Amino acid sequence: MSLEQIEIDAGRLQKQIDELALISENPPPVVTRILFSEADLRGRAFVKKLAGEAGLKVRQDAIGNIFIQWAGRNPKWPAVATGSHIDAIPNAGKFDGVVGVLGAIEAIRALQRAGVNPKRSVEVIIFTAEEPTRFGIGCVGSRLLGGTLSPENAANLKDRDGKSLETWRREVGWANEDLKSVRLAPNCYSAFVELHIEQGPLLEKENVPIGVVERIAAPSTLRLDLTGVGGHAGGTLMPGRRDALLAGAEVALAVEQAALNTGSPDTVATTGIFRIEPGAVNSVPCQAHLEIDLRDTQTRTRDAALAQIETAVRDICERRGVKQELERVAVDPPVICDRRLVNLVAQTCSTLGLPFKRMVSRAYHDSSFMAQVCPTVMIFIPCRNGWSHRPDEYASPDHIKTGVTVLAHALANLADEP
Ligand code: GLV
Ligand code: MN
Ligand code: MN
């Protein structure tokens, strides 16, 4: 094989990224592809078609994780895995996850064009529901693969309409196989490498084309239901009101304060969902539903903020006479990427003459859970202003090409390891 001949077709890749972006629940430039939506299903079909065109074998598991395989000379050896997700939160852009999926397929095509004939198979995984939109918990597919989420708990997940994951699975025709079959066997992969946009501003600011991720922050998600007492906005006098929205508003401020109180710039907290009932201008809100996202690079400060939020919820609701139900949806540990793989990607960059930065991922990724299956590392590329999870998210074709080139070289090296 000749690694010097690895040439990424950046034009075709960009066309595919643009085409996939049009498969959305909202008109362009907005990308919304929520798990089980028509757009999600069409997006999956689009990627499978691309894989078929590249002559690659495709299979899907019981939760809808898609595996695209380029068979190696020793198909029984643990394969090298790469991939990411194609689902997108409401009002998102076109690069989050997609670069790591379409980029991985293009990396394989470039390796094939260069005449690489790998010892190990290479598999691109498209993980189901990295985004938490439908069920309130992210990385459903990779959690099941790694065993962090049990099949029973997964089946019982409910969306905001009360419809369970199991019902959805039946409806879209994925229920022939049991969810138990999703869990990966130990040693099924020798390595996992995920290419992703940074979703932060550092690479762009420092004019560095590649980030090598050493650690992934510890995320946690809380769900809070508040029940107050509703009534007529004119007739209900102010003293003694039990307004669920106002309790929720105080909680949202306490969430902000808890993150600020740790004194670490790495603690970040967001109340990203806040719905009220009945939602009429002349009615006191009787119910509020909040979902809170709290992250940190260190468990100690994340846990301190978590405890503070939980205490604040109890105090605020007691003072306001509002009933509360608080659920820890997920509290995940931080991840340390595999040192050998970090060095391998760093060495790949050096060999290619590319500056790189060792860094922390403040977003979570399917890599967070693949790290429990096999040695894992991530490759980051810059995105404009660090913007992500918004329609003007942007990564330049040049940066994408560089990221896919590094991925292709890393995959070639890993797939040739004895
Ligand atoms: C992933 O999308 C995250 O929210 O970090
Ligand atoms: Mn995302
Ligand atoms: Mn992502």
Tab-separated table of C-alpha atoms in Angstrom, residues 5 39 70 85 123 137 188 209 214 232 234-235 247-248 264 287 312 315 319 413 416:
chain	number	residue	atom	x	y	z
A	5	GLN	CA	-1.342	8.285	-2.250
A	39	ALA	CA	-35.995	12.669	8.407
A	70	TRP	CA	-14.765	-2.806	4.788
A	85	HIS	CA	-24.031	10.092	14.498
A	123	GLU	CA	-16.140	-0.565	10.431
A	137	ILE	CA	-30.879	10.832	27.348
A	188	CYS	CA	-14.810	-7.125	19.140
A	209	PRO	CA	-6.119	22.358	12.137
A	214	GLU	CA	-7.238	13.340	25.568
A	232	HIS	CA	-57.422	32.662	37.161
A	234	GLY	CA	-57.076	38.012	37.684
A	235	GLY	CA	-58.893	36.320	40.513
A	247	ALA	CA	-40.449	27.974	41.164
A	248	GLY	CA	-38.886	26.762	37.904
A	264	SER	CA	-13.971	26.475	37.764
A	287	GLN	CA	-47.038	22.809	36.024
A	312	ALA	CA	-31.826	24.352	45.747
A	315	ASP	CA	-35.536	24.575	49.265
A	319	ARG	CA	-40.717	27.785	50.270
A	413	ASN	CA	-2.110	2.239	10.642
A	416	ASP	CA	-2.388	-3.004	9.813
